[in-house]
mmCIF file of C-alpha atoms in Angstrom:
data_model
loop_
_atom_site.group_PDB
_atom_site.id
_atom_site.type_symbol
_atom_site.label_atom_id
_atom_site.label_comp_id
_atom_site.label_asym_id
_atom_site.label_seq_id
_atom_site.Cartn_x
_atom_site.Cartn_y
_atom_site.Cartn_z
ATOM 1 C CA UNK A 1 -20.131 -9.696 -14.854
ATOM 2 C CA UNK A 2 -19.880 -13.051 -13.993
ATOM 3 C CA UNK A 3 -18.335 -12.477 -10.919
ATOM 4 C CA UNK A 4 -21.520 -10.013 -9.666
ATOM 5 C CA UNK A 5 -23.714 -12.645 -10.919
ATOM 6 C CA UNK A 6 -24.084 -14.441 -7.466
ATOM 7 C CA UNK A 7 -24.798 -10.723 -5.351
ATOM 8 C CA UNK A 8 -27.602 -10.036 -7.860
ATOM 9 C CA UNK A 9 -29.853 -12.145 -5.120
ATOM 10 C CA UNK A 10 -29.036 -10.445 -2.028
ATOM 11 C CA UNK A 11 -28.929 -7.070 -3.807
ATOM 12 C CA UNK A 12 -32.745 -7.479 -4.650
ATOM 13 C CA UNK A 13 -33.479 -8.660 -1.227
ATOM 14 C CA UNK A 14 -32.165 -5.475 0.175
ATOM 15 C CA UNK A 15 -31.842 -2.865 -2.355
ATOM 16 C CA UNK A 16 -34.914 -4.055 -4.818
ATOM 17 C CA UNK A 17 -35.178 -2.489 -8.266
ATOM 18 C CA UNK A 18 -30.893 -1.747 -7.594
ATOM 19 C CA UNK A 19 -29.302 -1.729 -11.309
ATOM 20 C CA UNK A 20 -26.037 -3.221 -11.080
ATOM 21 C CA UNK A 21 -23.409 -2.094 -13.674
ATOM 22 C CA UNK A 22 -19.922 -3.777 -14.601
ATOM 23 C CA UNK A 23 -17.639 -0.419 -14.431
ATOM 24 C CA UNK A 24 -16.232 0.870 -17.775
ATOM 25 C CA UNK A 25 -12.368 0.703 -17.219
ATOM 26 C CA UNK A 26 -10.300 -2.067 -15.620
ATOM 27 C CA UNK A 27 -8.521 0.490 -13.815
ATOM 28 C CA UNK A 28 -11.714 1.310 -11.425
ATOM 29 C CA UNK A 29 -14.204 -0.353 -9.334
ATOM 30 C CA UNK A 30 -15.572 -3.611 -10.363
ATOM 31 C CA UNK A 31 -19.337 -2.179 -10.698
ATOM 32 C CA UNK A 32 -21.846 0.710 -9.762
ATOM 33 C CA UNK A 33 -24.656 -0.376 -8.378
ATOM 34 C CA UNK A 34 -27.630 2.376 -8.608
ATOM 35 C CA UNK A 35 -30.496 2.655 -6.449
ATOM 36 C CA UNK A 36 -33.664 4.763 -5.262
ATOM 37 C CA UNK A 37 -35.064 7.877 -6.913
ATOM 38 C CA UNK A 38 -34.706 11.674 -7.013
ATOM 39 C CA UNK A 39 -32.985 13.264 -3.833
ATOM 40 C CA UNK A 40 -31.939 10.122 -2.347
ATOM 41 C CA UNK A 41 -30.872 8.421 -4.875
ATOM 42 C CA UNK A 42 -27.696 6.549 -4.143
ATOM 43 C CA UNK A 43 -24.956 5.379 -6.071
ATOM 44 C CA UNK A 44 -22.520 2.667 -4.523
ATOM 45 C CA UNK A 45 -19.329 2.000 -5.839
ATOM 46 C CA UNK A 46 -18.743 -1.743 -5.533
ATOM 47 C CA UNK A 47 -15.583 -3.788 -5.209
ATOM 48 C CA UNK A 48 -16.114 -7.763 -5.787
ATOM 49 C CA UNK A 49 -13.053 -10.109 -3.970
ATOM 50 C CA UNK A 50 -13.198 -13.626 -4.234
ATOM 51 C CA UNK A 51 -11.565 -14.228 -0.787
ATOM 52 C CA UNK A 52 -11.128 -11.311 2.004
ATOM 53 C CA UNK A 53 -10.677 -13.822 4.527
ATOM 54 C CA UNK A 54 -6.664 -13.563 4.386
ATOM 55 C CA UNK A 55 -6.375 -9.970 2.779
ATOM 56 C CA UNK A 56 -5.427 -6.807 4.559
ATOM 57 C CA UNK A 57 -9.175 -5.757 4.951
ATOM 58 C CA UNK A 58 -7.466 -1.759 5.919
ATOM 59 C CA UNK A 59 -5.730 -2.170 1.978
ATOM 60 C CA UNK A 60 -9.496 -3.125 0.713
ATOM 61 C CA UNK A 61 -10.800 -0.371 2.396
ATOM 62 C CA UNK A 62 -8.097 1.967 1.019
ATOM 63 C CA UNK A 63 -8.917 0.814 -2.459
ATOM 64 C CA UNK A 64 -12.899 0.923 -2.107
ATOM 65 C CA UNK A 65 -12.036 5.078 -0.579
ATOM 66 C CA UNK A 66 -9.824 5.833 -3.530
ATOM 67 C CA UNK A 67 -13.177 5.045 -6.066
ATOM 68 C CA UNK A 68 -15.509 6.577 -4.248
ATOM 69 C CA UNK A 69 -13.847 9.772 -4.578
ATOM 70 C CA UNK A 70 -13.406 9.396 -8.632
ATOM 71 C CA UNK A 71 -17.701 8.268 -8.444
ATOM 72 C CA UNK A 72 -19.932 10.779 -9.571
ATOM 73 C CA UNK A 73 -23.454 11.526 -7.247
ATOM 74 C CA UNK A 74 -25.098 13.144 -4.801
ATOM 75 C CA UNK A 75 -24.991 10.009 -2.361
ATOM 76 C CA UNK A 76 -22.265 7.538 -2.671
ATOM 77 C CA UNK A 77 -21.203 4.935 -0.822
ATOM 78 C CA UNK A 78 -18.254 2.489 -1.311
ATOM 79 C CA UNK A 79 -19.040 -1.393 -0.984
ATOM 80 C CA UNK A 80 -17.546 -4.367 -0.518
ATOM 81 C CA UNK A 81 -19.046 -7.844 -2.077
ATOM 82 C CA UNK A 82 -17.210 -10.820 -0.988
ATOM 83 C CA UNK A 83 -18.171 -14.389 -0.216
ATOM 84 C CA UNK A 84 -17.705 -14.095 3.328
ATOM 85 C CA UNK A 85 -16.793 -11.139 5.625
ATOM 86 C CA UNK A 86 -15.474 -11.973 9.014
ATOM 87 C CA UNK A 87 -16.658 -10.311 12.017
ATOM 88 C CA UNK A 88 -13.702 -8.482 12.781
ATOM 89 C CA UNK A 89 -12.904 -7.194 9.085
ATOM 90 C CA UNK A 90 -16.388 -5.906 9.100
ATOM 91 C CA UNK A 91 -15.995 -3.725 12.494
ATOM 92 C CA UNK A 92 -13.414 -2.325 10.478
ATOM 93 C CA UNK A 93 -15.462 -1.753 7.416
ATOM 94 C CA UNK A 94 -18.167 -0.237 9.341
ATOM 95 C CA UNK A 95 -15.523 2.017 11.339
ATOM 96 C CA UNK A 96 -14.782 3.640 7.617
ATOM 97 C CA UNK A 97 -18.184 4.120 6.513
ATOM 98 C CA UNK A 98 -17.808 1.316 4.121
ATOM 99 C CA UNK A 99 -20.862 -0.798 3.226
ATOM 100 C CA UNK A 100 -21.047 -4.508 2.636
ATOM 101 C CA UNK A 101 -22.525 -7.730 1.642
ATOM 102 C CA UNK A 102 -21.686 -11.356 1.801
ATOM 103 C CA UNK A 103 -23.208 -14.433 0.411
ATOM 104 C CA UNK A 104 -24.303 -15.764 3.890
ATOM 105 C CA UNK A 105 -25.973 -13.120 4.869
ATOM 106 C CA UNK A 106 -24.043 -10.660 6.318
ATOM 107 C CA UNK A 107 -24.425 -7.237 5.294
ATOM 108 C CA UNK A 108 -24.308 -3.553 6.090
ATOM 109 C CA UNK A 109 -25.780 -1.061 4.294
ATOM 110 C CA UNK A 110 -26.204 2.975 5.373
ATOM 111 C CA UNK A 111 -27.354 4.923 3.245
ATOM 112 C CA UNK A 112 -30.705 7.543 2.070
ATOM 113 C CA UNK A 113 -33.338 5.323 2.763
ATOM 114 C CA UNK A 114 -31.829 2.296 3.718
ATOM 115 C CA UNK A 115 -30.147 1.071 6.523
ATOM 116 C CA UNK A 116 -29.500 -2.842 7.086
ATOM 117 C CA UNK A 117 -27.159 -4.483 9.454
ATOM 118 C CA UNK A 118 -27.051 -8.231 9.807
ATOM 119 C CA UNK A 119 -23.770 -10.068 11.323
ATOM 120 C CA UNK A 120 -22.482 -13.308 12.641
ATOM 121 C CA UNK A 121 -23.409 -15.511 10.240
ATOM 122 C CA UNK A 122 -20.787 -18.022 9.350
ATOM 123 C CA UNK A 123 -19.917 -20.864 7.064
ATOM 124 C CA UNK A 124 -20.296 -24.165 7.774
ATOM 125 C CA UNK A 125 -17.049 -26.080 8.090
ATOM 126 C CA UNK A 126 -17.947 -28.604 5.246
ATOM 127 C CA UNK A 127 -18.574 -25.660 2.816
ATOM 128 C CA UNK A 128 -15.200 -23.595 3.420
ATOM 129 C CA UNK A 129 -13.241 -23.776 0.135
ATOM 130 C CA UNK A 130 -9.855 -25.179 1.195
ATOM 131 C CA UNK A 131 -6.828 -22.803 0.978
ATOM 132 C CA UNK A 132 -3.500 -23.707 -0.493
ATOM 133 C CA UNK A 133 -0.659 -23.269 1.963
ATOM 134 C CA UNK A 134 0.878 -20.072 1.371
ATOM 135 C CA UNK A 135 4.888 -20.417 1.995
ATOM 136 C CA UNK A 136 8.123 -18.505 2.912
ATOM 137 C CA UNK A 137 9.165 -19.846 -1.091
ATOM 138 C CA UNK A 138 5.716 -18.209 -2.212
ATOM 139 C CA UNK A 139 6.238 -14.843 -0.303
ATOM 140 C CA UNK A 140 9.567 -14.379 -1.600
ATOM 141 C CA UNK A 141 8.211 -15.538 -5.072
ATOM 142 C CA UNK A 142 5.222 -13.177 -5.115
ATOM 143 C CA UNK A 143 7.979 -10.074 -3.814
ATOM 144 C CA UNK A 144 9.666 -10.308 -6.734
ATOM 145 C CA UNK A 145 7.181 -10.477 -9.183
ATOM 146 C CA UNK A 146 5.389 -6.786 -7.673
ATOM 147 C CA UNK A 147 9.010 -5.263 -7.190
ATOM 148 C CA UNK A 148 10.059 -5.750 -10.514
ATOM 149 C CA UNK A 149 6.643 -6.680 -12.817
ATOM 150 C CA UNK A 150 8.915 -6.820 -15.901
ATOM 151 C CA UNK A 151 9.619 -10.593 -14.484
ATOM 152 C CA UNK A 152 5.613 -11.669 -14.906
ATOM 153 C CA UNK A 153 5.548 -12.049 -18.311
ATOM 154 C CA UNK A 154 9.263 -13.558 -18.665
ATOM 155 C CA UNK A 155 11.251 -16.726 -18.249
ATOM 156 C CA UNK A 156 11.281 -18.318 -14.696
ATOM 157 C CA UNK A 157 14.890 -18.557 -14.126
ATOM 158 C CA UNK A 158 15.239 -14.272 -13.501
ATOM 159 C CA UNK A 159 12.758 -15.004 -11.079
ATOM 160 C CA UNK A 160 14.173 -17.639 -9.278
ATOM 161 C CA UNK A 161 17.297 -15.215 -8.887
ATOM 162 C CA UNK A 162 15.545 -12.051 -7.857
ATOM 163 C CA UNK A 163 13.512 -14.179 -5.345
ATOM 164 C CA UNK A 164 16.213 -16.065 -4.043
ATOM 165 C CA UNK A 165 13.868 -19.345 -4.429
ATOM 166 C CA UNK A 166 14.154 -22.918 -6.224
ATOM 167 C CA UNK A 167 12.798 -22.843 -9.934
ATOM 168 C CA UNK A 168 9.994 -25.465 -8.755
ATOM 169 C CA UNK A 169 9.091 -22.584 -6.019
ATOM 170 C CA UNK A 170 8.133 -20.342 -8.707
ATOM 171 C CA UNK A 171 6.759 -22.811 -10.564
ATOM 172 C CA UNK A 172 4.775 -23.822 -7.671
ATOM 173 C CA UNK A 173 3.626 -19.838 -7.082
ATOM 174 C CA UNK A 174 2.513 -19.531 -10.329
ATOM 175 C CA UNK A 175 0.141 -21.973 -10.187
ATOM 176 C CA UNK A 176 -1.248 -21.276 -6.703
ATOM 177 C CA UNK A 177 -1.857 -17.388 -8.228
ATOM 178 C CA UNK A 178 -3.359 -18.544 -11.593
ATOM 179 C CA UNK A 179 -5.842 -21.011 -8.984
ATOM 180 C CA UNK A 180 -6.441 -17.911 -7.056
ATOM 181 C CA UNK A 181 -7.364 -16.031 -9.711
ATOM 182 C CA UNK A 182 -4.635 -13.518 -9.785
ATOM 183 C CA UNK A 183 -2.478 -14.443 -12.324
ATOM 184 C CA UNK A 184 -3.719 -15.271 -16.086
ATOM 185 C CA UNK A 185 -1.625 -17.180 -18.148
ATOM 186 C CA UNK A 186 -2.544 -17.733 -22.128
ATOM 187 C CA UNK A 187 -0.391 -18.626 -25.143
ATOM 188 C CA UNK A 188 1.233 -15.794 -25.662
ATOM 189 C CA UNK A 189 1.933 -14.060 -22.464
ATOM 190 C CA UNK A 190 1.452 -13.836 -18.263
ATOM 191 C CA UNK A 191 -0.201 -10.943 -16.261
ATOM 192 C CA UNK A 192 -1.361 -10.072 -13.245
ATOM 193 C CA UNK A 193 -4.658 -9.714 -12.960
ATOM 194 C CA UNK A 194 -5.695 -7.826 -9.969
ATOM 195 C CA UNK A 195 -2.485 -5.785 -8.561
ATOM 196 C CA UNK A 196 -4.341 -4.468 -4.967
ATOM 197 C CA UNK A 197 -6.022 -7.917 -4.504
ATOM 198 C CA UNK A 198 -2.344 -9.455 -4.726
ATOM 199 C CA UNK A 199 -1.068 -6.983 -2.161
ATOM 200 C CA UNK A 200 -3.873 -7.668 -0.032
ATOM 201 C CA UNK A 201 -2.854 -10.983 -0.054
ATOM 202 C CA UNK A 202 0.793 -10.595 0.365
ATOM 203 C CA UNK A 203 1.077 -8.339 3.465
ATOM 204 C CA UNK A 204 -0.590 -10.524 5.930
ATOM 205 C CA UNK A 205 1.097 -13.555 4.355
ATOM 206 C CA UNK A 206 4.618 -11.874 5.188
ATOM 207 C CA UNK A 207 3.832 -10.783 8.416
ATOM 208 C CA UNK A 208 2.719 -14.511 9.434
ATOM 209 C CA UNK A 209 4.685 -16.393 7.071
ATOM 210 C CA UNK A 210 8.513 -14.664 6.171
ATOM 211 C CA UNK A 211 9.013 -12.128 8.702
ATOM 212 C CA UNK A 212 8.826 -13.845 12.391
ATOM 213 C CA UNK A 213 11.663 -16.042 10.742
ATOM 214 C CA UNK A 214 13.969 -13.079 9.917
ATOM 215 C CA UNK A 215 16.519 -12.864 12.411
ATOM 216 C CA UNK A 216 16.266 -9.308 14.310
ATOM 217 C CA UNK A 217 18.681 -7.257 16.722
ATOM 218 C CA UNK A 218 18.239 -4.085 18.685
ATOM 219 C CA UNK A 219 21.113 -1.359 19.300
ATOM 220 C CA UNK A 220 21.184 2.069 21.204
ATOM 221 C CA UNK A 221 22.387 4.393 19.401
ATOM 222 C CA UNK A 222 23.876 7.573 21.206
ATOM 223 C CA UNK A 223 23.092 9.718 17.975
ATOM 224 C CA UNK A 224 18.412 10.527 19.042
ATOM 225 C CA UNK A 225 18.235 12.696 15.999
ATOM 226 C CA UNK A 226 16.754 10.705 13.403
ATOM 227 C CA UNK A 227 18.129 12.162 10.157
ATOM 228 C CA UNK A 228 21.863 12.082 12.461
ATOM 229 C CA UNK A 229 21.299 8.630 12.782
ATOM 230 C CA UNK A 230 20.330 8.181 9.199
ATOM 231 C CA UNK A 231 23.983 9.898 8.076
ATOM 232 C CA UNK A 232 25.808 8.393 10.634
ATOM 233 C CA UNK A 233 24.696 4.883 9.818
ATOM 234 C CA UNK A 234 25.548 5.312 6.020
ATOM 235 C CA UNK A 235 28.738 6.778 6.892
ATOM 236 C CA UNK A 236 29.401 3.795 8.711
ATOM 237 C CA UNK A 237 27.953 1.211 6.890
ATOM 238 C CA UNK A 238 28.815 2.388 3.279
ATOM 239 C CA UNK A 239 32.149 2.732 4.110
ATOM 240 C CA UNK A 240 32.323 -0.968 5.268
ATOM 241 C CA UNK A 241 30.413 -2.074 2.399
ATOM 242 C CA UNK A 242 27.558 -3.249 4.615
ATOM 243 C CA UNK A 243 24.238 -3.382 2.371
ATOM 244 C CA UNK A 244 22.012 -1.707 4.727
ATOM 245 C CA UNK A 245 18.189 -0.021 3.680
ATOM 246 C CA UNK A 246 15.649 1.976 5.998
ATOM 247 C CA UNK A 247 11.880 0.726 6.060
ATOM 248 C CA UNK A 248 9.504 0.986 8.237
ATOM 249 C CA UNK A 249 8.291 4.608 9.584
ATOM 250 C CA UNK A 250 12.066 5.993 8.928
ATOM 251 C CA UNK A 251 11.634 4.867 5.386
ATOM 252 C CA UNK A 252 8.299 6.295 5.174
ATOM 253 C CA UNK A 253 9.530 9.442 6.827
ATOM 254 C CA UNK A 254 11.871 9.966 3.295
ATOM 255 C CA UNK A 255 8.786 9.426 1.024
ATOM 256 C CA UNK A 256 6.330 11.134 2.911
ATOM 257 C CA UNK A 257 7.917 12.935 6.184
ATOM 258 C CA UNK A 258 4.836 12.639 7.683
ATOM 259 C CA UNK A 259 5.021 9.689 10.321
ATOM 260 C CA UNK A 260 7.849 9.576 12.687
ATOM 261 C CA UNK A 261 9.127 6.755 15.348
ATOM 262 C CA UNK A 262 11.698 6.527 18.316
ATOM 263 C CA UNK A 263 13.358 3.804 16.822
ATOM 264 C CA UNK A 264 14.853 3.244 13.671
ATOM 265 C CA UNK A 265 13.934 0.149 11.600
ATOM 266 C CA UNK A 266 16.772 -0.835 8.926
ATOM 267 C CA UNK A 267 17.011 -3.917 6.547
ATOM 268 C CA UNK A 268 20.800 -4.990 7.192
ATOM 269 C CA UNK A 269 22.290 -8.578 7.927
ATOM 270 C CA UNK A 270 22.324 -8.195 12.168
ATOM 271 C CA UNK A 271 25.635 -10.067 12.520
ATOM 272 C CA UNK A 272 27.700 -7.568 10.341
ATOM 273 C CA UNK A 273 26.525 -5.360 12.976
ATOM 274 C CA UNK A 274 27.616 -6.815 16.132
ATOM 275 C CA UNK A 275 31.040 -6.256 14.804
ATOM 276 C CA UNK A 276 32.940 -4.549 18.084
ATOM 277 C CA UNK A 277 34.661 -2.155 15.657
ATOM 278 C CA UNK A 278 31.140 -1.180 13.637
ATOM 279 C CA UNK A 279 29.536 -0.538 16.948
ATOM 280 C CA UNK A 280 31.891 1.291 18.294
ATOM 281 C CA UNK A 281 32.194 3.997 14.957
ATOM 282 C CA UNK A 282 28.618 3.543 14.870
ATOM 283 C CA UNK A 283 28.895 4.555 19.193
ATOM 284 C CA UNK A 284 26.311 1.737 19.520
ATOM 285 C CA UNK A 285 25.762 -0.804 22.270
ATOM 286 C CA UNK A 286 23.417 -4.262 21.505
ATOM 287 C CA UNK A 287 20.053 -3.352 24.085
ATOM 288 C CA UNK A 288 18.487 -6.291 26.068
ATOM 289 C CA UNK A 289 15.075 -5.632 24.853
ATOM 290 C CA UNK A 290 14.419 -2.697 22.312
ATOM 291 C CA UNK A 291 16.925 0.324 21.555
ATOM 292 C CA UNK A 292 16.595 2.921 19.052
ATOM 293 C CA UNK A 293 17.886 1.044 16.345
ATOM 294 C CA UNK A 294 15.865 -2.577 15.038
ATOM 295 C CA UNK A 295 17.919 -4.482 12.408
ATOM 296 C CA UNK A 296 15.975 -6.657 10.561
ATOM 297 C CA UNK A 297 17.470 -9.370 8.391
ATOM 298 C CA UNK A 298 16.394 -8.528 4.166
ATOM 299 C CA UNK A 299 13.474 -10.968 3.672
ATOM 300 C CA UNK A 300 14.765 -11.008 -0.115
ATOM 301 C CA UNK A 301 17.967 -9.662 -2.755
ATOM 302 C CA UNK A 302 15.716 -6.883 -3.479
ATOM 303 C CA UNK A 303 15.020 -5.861 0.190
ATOM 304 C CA UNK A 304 18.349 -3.825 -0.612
ATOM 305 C CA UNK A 305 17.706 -2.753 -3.473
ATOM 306 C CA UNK A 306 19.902 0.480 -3.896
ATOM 307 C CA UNK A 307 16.726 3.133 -3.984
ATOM 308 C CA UNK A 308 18.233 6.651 -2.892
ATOM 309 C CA UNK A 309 16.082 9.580 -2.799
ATOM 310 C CA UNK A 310 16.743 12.889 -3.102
ATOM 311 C CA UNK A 311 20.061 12.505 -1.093
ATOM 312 C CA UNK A 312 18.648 10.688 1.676
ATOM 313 C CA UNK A 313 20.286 6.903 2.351
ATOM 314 C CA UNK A 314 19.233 4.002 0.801
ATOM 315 C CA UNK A 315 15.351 2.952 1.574
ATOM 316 C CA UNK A 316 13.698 -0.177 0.945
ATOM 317 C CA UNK A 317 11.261 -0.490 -1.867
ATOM 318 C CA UNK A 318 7.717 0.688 -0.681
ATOM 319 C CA UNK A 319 6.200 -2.439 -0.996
ATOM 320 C CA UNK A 320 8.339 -3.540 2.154
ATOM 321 C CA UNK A 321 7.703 -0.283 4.264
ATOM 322 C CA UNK A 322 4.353 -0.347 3.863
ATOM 323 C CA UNK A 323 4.374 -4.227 5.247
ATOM 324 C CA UNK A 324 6.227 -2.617 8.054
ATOM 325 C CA UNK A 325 4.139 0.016 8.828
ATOM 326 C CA UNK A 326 1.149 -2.285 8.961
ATOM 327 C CA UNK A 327 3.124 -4.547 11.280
ATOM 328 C CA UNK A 328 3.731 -2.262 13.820
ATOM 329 C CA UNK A 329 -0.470 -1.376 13.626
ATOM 330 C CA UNK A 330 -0.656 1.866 15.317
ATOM 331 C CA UNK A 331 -2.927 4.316 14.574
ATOM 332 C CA UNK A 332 -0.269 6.922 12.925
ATOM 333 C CA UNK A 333 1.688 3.614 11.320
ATOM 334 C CA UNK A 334 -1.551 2.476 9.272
ATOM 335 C CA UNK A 335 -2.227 6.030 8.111
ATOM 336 C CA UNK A 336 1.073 6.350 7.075
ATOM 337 C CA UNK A 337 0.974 3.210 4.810
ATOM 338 C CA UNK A 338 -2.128 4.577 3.321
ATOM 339 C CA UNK A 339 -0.465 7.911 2.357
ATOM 340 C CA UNK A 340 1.964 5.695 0.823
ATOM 341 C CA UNK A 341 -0.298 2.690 -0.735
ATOM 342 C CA UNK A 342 -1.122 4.750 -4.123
ATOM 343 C CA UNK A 343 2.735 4.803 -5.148
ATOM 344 C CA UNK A 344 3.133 1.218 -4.142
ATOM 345 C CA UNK A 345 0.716 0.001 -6.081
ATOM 346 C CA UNK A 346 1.308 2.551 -9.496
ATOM 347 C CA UNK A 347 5.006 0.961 -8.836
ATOM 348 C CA UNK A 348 3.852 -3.031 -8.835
ATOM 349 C CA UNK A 349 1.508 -2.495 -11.779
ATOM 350 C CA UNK A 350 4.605 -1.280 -14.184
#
């Protein structure tokens, strides 16, 4: 409860007489928080983070949607506690009917017999806790470790390998996570401590961080059917012993076959493909600006991981997709990743 402690103040100044709950289970919501009487009594299922202001505020969301539909109550409403919620992130809170309160003041609350909304308040330079630099090392680092959890609570040196980093980048990591809160570290062994909160955390990071330094190409294809192109470019590439993967909405498309693109993202090295010979068996031509095929250099060893489903070519793990799908930011792209967002995150817990 420690964490709460600090909203217990602004709870009474908006929702006095509120009893505020720590949540039974670690799996769940960090606290209920029950108010008002009778018919309109409300309960809201609470989430406390300790920093939103780099997370993937659409993941947060995702997570605070998932408990409200395991909460039990007439009225319920999901919301967010967090020390400070930025303008922006809370548009999109408010856009998914998710309340929310911050220590400065910001809040917004809908619900039976309440309805507060206060914004723009903002934290005075002096008082901004400083952030640790967040690096390519520490996004490859922090891959590996939710790809293969196994590698938390052993030696450093399998994680250097799977990461592709320097032992004193992990070592490094570690301590940056275990500062952050996310990783706890005692005698006897290491966890993770919040899995979604991590992921959060990580998706931005690569998408500002890792990925605008991955080298990219774009091909035409004369194959437009996407599951054609999907055989024809393991016929190809197999057979050359190219280590290729889909991600992005094709990948997604395998797991869910729900959100489909005009282009084809794959995780491959981009100068095995600008082989003449490869192009021409895979009756490709390199396109000026964007064809129907983006290849994306592996951010990481386990980009390629060899994960074949149900007959379909190799994908990349989910983790990586659902980064992809949140880069690209359309409207079908983020719904997809949220389809896929409750496998992702059973995978990275173990």
């Amino acid at each position: 409860m420690n964490e709460l402690g600090p909203y217990k103040k602004v709870l009474d100044r908006w929702l006095p007489g509120a009893v505020l709950a720590k949540a039974p289970t670690p799996r769940g919501p960090d606290a209920t928080i029950g108010w008002g009487r009778g018919r309109n009594a409300v309960t809201f299922v609470a989430e406390c983070k300790r920093n939103v202001a780099t997370q993937d505020i659409r993941l947060v969301a995702t997570q605070l949607e998932r408990w409200l539909t395991t909460a039990k109550g007439r009225n319920r409403r999901a919301l967010l506690l967090a020390p400070y919620v930025r303008n922006e992130q809370a548009k999109e809170l408010r856009a998914k009917g998710i309340n929310y309160l911050d220590l400065l003041g910001n809040a917004y609350l809908e619900a039976p017999g309440v309805f507060v909304h206060v914004e723009g308040k903002r934290p005075d330079k002096d008082e901004r806790p400083p952030q640790g630099r967040l690096t390519k090392g520490w996004v490859k680092t922090v891959m590996a470790l939710l790809l293969r959890p196994e590698l938390v609570n052993g030696p450093y040196r399998p994680i250097t390998e799977a990461a592709n980093v320097a032992l004193g980048t992990v070592t490094a990591c570690t301590k940056d996570l275990t500062a952050r809160g996310l990783l706890q570290e005692t005698e006897h062994d290491r966890r993770i401590v919040n899995v979604p909160d991590l992921v959060a955390l990580w998706v931005p990071t690569y998408g500002d961080v890792l990925r605008p330094k991955l080298r990219i190409r774009h091909f035409q294809m004369r194959e437009t059917q996407m599951q054609a192109r999907w055989k024809q470019l393991d016929d190809v590439l197999t057979r050359r012993a190219i280590p290729w993967a889909l991600t992005g909405a094709d990948g997604a498309a395998v797991h869910k076959d729900f959100f489909q693109a005009a282009e084809t993202e794959i995780y491959a090295d981009p100068r095995q493909l600008e082989d003449r010979d490869t192009l021409k068996a895979l009756v490709a031509q390199p396109a000026v600006r964007q064809g129907n095929l983006r290849v994306i250099e592996p951010p990481g060893p386990l980009a390629l991981a060899q994960n074949e489903k149900g007959g379909h070519p190799p994908t990349a793990p989910l983790l990586l997709i659902y980064a992809e799908l949140r880069l690209r930011g359309t409207e079908q792209a983020n719904e997809a990743a949220e389809m896929l967002l409750p496998d992702l995150l059973a995978d990275a817990q173990g």
